[in-house]
PDB file of C-alpha atoms and ligand atoms in Angstrom:
ATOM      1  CA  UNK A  19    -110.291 -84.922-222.839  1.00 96.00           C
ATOM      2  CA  UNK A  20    -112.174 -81.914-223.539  1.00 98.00           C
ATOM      3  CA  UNK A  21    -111.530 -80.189-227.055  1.00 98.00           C
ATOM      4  CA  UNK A  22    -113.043 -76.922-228.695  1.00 98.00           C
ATOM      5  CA  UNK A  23    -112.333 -76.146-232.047  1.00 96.00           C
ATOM      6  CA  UNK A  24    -112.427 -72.679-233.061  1.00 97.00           C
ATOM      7  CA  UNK A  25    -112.565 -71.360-236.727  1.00 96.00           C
ATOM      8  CA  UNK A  26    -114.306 -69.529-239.066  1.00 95.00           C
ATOM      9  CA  UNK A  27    -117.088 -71.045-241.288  1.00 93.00           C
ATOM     10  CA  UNK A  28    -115.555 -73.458-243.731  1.00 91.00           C
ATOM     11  CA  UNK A  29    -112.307 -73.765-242.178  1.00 94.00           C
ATOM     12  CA  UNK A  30    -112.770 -77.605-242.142  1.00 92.00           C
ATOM     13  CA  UNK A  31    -113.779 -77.901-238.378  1.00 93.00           C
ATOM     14  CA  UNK A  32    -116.309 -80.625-239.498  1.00 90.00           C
ATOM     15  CA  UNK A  33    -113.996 -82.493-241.752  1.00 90.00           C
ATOM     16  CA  UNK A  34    -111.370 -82.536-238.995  1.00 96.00           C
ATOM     17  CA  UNK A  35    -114.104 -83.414-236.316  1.00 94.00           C
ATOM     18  CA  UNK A  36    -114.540 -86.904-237.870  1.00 92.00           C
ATOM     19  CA  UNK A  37    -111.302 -88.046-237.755  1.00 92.00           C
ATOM     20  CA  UNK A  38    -111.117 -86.487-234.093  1.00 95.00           C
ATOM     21  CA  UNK A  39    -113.840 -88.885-232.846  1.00 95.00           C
ATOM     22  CA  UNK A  40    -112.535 -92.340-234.560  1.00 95.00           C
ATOM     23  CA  UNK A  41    -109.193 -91.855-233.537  1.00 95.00           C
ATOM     24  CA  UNK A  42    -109.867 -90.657-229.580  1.00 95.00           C
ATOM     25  CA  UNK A  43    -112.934 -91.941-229.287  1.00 95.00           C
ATOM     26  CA  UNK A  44    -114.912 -89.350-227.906  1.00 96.00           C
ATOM     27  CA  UNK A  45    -118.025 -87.654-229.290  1.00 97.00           C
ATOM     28  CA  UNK A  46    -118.455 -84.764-231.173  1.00 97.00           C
ATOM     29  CA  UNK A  47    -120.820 -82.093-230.099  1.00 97.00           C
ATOM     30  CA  UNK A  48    -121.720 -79.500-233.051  1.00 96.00           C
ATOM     31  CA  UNK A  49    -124.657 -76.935-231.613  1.00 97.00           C
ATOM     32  CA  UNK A  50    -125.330 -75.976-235.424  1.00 95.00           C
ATOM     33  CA  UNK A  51    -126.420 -80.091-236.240  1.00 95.00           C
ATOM     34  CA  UNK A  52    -128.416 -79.945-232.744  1.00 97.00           C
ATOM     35  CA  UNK A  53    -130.097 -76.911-233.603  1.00 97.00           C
ATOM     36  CA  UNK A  54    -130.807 -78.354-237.107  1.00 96.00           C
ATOM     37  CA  UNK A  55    -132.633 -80.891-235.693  1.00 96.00           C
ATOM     38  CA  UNK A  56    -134.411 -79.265-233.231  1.00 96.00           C
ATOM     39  CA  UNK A  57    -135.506 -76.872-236.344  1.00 96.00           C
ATOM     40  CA  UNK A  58    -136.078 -80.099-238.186  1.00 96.00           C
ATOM     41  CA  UNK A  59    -138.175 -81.702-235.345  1.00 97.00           C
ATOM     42  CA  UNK A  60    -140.358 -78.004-234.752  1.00 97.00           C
ATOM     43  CA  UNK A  61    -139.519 -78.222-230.828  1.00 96.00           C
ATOM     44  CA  UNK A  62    -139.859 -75.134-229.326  1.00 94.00           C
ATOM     45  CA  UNK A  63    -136.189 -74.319-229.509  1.00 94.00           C
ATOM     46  CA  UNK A  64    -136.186 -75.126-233.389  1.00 96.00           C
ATOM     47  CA  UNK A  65    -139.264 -72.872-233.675  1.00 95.00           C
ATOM     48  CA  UNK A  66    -137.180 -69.904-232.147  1.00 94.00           C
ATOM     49  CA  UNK A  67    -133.801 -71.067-233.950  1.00 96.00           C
ATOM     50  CA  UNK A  68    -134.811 -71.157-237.319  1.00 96.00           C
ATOM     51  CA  UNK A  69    -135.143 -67.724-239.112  1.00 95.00           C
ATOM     52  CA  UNK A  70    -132.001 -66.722-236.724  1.00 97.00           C
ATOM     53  CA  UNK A  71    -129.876 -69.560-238.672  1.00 96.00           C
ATOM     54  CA  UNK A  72    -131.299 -68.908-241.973  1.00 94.00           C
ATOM     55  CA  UNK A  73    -129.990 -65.460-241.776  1.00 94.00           C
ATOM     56  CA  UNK A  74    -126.893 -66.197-240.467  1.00 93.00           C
ATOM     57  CA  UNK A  75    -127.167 -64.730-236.822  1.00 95.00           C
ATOM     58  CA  UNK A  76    -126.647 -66.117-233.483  1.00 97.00           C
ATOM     59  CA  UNK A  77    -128.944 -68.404-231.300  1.00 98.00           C
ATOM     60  CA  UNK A  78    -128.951 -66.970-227.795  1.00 97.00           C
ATOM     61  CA  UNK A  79    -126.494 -67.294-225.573  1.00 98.00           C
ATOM     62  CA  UNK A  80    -128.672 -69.116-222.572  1.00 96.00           C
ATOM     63  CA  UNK A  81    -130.310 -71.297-225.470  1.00 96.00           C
ATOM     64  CA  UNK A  82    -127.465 -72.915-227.060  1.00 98.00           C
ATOM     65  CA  UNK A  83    -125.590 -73.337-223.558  1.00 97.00           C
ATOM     66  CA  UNK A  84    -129.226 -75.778-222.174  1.00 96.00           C
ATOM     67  CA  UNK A  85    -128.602 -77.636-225.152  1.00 96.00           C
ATOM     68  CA  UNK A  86    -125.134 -78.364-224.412  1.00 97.00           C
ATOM     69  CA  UNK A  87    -125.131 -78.419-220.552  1.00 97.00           C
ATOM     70  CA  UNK A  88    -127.940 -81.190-221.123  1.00 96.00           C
ATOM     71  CA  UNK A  89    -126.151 -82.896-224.266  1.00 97.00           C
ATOM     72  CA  UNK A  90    -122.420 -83.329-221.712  1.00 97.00           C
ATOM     73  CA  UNK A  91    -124.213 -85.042-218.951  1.00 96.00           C
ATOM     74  CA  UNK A  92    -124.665 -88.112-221.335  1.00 97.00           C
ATOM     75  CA  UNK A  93    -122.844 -90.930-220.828  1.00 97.00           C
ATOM     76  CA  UNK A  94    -121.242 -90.738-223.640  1.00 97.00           C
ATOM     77  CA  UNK A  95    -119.177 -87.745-222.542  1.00 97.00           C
ATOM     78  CA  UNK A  96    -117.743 -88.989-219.475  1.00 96.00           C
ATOM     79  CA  UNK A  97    -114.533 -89.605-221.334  1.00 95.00           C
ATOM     80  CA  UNK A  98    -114.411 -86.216-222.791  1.00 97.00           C
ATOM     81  CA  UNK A  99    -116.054 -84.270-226.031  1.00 98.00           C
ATOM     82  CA  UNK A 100    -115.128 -82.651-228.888  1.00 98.00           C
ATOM     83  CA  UNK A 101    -116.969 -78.962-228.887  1.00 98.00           C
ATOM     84  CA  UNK A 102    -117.489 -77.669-232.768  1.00 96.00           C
ATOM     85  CA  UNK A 103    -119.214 -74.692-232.891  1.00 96.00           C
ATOM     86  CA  UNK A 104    -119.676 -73.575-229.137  1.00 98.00           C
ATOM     87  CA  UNK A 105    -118.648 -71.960-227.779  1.00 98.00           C
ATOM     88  CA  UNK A 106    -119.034 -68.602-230.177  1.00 98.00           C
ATOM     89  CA  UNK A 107    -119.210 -65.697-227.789  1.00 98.00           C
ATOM     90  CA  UNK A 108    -117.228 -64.841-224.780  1.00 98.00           C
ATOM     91  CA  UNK A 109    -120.236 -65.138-222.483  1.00 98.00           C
ATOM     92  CA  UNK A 110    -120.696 -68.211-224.042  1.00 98.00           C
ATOM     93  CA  UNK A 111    -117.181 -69.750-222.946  1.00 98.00           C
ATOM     94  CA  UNK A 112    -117.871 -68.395-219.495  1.00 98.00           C
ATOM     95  CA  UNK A 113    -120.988 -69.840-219.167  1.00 98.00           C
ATOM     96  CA  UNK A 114    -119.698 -73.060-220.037  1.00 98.00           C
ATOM     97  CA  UNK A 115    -116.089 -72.397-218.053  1.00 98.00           C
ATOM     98  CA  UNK A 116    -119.316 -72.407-215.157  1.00 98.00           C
ATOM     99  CA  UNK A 117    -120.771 -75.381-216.260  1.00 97.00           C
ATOM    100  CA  UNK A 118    -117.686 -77.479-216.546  1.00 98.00           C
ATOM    101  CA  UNK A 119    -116.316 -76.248-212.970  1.00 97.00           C
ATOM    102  CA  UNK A 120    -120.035 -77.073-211.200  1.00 96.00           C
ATOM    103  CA  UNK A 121    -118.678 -80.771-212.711  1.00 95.00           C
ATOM    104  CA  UNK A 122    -115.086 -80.908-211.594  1.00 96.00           C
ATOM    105  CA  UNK A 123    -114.121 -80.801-215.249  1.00 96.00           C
ATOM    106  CA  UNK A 124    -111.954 -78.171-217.592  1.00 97.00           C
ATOM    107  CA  UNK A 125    -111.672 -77.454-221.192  1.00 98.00           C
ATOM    108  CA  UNK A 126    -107.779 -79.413-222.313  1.00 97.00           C
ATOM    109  CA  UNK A 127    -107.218 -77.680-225.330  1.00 97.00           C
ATOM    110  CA  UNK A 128    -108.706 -74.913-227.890  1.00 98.00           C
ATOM    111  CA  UNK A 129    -107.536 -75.911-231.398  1.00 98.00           C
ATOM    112  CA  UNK A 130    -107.752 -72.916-233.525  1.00 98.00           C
ATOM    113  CA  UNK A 131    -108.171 -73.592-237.448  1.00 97.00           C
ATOM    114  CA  UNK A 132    -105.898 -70.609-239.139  1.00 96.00           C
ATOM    115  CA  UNK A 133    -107.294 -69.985-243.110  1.00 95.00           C
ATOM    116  CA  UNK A 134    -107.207 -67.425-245.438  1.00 92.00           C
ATOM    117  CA  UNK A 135    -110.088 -65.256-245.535  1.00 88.00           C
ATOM    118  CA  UNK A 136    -109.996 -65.198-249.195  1.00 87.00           C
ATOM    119  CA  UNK A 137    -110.104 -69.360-249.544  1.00 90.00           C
ATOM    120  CA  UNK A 138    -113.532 -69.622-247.418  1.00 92.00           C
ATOM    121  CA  UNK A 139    -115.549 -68.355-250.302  1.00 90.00           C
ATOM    122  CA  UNK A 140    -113.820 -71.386-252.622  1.00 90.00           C
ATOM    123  CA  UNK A 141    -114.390 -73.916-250.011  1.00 88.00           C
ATOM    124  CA  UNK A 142    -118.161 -72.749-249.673  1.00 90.00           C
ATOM    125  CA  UNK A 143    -118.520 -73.216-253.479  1.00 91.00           C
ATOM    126  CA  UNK A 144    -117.317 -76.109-252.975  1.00 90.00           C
ATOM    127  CA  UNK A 145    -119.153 -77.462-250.317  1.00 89.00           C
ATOM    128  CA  UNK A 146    -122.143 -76.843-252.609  1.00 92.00           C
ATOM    129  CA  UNK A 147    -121.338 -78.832-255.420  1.00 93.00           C
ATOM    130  CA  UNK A 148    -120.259 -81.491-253.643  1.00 93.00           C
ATOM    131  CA  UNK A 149    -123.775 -81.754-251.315  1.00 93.00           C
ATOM    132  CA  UNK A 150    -125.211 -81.025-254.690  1.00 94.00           C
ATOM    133  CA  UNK A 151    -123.723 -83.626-256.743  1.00 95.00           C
ATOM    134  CA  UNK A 152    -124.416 -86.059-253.628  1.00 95.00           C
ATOM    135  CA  UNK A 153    -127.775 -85.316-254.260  1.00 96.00           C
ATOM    136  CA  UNK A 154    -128.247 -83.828-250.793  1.00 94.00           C
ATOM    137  CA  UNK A 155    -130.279 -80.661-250.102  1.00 92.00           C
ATOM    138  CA  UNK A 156    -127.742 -77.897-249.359  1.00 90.00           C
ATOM    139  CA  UNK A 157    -128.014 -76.281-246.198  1.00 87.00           C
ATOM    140  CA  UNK A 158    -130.478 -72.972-246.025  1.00 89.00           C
ATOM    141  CA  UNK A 159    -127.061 -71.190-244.552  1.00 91.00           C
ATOM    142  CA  UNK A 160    -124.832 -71.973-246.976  1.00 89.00           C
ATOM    143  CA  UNK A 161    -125.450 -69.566-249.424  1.00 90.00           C
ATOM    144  CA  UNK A 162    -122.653 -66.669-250.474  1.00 90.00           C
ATOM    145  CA  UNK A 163    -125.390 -64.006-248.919  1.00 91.00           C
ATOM    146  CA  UNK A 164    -125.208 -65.594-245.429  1.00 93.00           C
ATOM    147  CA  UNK A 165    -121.643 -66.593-245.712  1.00 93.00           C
ATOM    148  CA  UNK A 166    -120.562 -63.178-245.610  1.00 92.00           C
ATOM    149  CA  UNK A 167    -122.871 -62.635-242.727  1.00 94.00           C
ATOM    150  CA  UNK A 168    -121.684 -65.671-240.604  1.00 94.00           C
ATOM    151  CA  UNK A 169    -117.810 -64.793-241.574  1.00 94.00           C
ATOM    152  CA  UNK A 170    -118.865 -60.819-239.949  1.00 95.00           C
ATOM    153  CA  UNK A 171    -120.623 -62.705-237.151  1.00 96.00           C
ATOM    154  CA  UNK A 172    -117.395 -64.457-236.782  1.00 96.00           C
ATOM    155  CA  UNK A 173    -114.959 -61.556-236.917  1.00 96.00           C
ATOM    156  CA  UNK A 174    -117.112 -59.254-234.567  1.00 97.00           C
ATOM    157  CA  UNK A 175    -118.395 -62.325-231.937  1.00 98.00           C
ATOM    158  CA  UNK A 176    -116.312 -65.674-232.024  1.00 98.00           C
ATOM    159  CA  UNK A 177    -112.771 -63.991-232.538  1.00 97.00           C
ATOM    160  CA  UNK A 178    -112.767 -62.466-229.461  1.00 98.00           C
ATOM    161  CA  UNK A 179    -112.418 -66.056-228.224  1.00 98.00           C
ATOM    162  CA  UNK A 180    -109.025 -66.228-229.536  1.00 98.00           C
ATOM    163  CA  UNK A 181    -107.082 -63.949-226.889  1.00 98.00           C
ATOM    164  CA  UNK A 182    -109.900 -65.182-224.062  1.00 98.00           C
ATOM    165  CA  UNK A 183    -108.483 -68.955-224.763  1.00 98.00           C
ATOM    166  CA  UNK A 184    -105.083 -67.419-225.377  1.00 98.00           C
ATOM    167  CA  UNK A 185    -104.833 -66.082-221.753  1.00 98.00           C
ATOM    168  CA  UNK A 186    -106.181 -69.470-220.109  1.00 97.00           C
ATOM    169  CA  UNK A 187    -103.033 -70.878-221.958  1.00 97.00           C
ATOM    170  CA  UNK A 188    -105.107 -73.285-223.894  1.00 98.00           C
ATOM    171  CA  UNK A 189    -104.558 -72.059-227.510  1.00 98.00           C
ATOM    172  CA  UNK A 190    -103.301 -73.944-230.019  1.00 98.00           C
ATOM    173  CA  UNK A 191    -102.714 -72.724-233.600  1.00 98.00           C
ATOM    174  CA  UNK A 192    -103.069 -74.816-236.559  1.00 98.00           C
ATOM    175  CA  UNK A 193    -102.444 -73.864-240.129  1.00 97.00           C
ATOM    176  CA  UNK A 194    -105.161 -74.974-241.857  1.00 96.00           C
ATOM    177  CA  UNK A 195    -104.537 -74.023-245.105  1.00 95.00           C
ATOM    178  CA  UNK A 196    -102.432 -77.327-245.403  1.00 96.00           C
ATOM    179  CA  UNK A 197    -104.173 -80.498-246.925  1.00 96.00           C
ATOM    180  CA  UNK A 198    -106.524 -82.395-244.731  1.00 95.00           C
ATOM    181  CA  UNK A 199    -104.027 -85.232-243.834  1.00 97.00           C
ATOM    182  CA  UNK A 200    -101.347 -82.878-242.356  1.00 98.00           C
ATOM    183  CA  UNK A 201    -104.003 -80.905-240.465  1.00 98.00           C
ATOM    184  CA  UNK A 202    -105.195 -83.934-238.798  1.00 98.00           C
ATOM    185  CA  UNK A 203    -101.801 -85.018-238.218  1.00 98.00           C
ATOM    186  CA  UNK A 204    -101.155 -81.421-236.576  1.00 98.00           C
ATOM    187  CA  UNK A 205    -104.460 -82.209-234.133  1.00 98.00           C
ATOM    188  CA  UNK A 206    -103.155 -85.489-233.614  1.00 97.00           C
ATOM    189  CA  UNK A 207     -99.637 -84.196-232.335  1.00 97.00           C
ATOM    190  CA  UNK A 208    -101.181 -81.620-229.857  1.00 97.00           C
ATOM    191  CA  UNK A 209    -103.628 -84.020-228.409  1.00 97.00           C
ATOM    192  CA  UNK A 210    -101.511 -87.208-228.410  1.00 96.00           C
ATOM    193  CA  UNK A 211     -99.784 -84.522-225.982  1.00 94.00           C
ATOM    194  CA  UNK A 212    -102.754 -83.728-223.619  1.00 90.00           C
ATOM    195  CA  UNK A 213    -103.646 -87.690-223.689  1.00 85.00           C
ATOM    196  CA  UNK A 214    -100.565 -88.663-222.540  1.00 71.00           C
TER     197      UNK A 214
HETATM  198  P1  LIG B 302    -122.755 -74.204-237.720  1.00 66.30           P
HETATM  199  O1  LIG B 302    -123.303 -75.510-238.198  1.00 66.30           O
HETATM  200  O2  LIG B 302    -121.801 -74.371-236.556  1.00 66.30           O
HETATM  201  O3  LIG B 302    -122.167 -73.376-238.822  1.00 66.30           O
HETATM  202  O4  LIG B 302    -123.995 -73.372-237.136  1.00 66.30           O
HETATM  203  C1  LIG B 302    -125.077 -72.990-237.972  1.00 66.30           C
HETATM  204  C2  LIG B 302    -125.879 -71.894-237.299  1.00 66.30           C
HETATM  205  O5  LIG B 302    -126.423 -72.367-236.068  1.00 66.30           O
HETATM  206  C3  LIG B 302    -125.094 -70.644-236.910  1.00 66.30           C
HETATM  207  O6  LIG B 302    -124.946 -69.739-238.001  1.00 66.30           O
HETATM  208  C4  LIG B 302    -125.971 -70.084-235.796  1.00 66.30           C
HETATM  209  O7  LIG B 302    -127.126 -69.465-236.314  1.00 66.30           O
HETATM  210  C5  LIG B 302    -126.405 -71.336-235.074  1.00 66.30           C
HETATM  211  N1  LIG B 302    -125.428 -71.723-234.024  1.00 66.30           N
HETATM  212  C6  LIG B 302    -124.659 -72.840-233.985  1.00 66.30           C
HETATM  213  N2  LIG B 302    -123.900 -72.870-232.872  1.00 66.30           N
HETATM  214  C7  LIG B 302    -124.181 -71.728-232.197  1.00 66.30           C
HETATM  215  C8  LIG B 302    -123.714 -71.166-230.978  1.00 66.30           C
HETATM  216  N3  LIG B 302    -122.766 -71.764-230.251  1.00 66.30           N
HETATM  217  N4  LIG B 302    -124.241 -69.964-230.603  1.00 66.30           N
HETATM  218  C9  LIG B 302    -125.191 -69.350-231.323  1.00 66.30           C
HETATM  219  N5  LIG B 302    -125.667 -69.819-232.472  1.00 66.30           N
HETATM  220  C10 LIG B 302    -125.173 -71.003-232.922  1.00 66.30           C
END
């Protein structure tokens, strides 16, 4: 089973991501924690990445689809994947549409994460504390200068991905303004469906 999630920044594609991979088993793939640890490591690819991310921008297109085209072939992922954060542009989806077809495989299902612009901002405040009060260091991106940048970034690049995804049929809406449980429970209806 192949899964993307789609959704602005803080729209709880992360939170929703763990539960994803205990209950079906299958890995998730976020490009945003690979490229963090290629920055963190100082490979090449980190090198490059790094003041892109910190101001809120977008890798390249060819960069972010090597990682991922490498990352899939893993044994992990022969049962499937769970995609959180690529793909982000339309080239990017057709790049990987490419990828996936060279391998006899298909994206199942695009889970789109509906929330209110205006409830973002909260959760991003929130996020804060909480990595604060966890005594974690708080990502260089999350920052209420850069939000606003990612959210444009977001509008003008990843939403186009909506009716792209819409016209494979593979859309699938979920309100995710509701509390964590019933979002999950809304993922867990639409894939118990593709699992069979
Ligand atoms: P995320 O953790 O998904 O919010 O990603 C953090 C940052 O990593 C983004 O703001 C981008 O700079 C970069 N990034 C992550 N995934 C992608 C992608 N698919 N395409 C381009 N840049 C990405």
């Amino acid at each position: 089973m192949i899964v993307i999630f789609l959704g602005p920044p803080g729209a709880g594609k992360g939170t929703q991501a763990g539960h994803i991979v205990k209950r079906y088993g299958i890995p998730q793939l976020s490009t945003g924690d690979m490229l963090r640890a290629a920055v963190a490591a100082k490979t090449p690819v980190g090198v490059k990445a790094k003041a892109i991310m910190d101001a809120g921008d977008l890798v390249s297109d060819e960069i972010v689809a090597a990682i991922v085209e490498e990352r899939i072939e893993q044994d992990d992922c022969a049962p499937g994947f769970l995609l959180d954060g690529f793909p982000r542009t339309v080239p990017q989806a057709e790049m990987l549409d490419a990828i996936l077809t060279k391998k006899g495989r298909a994206v199942d299902a695009v889970i789109e994460l509906k929330v209110d612009e205006a409830a973002l901002l909260d959760r991003l405040r929130n996020r804060i504390k909480e990595t604060k009060a966890r005594g974690e260091e708080v990502r260089a991106d999350d920052n209420e200068e850069t939000f606003a940048k990612r959210l444009q970034v977001y509008r003008e690049q990843t939403a186009p991905l909506i009716p792209y995804y819409k016209g494979q049929g593979k859309l699938r809406e979920v309100d995710g303004m509701q509390t964590v449980e019933a979002v999950s429970a809304d993922i867990d209806a639409i894939l118990d469906r593709i699992q069979g």
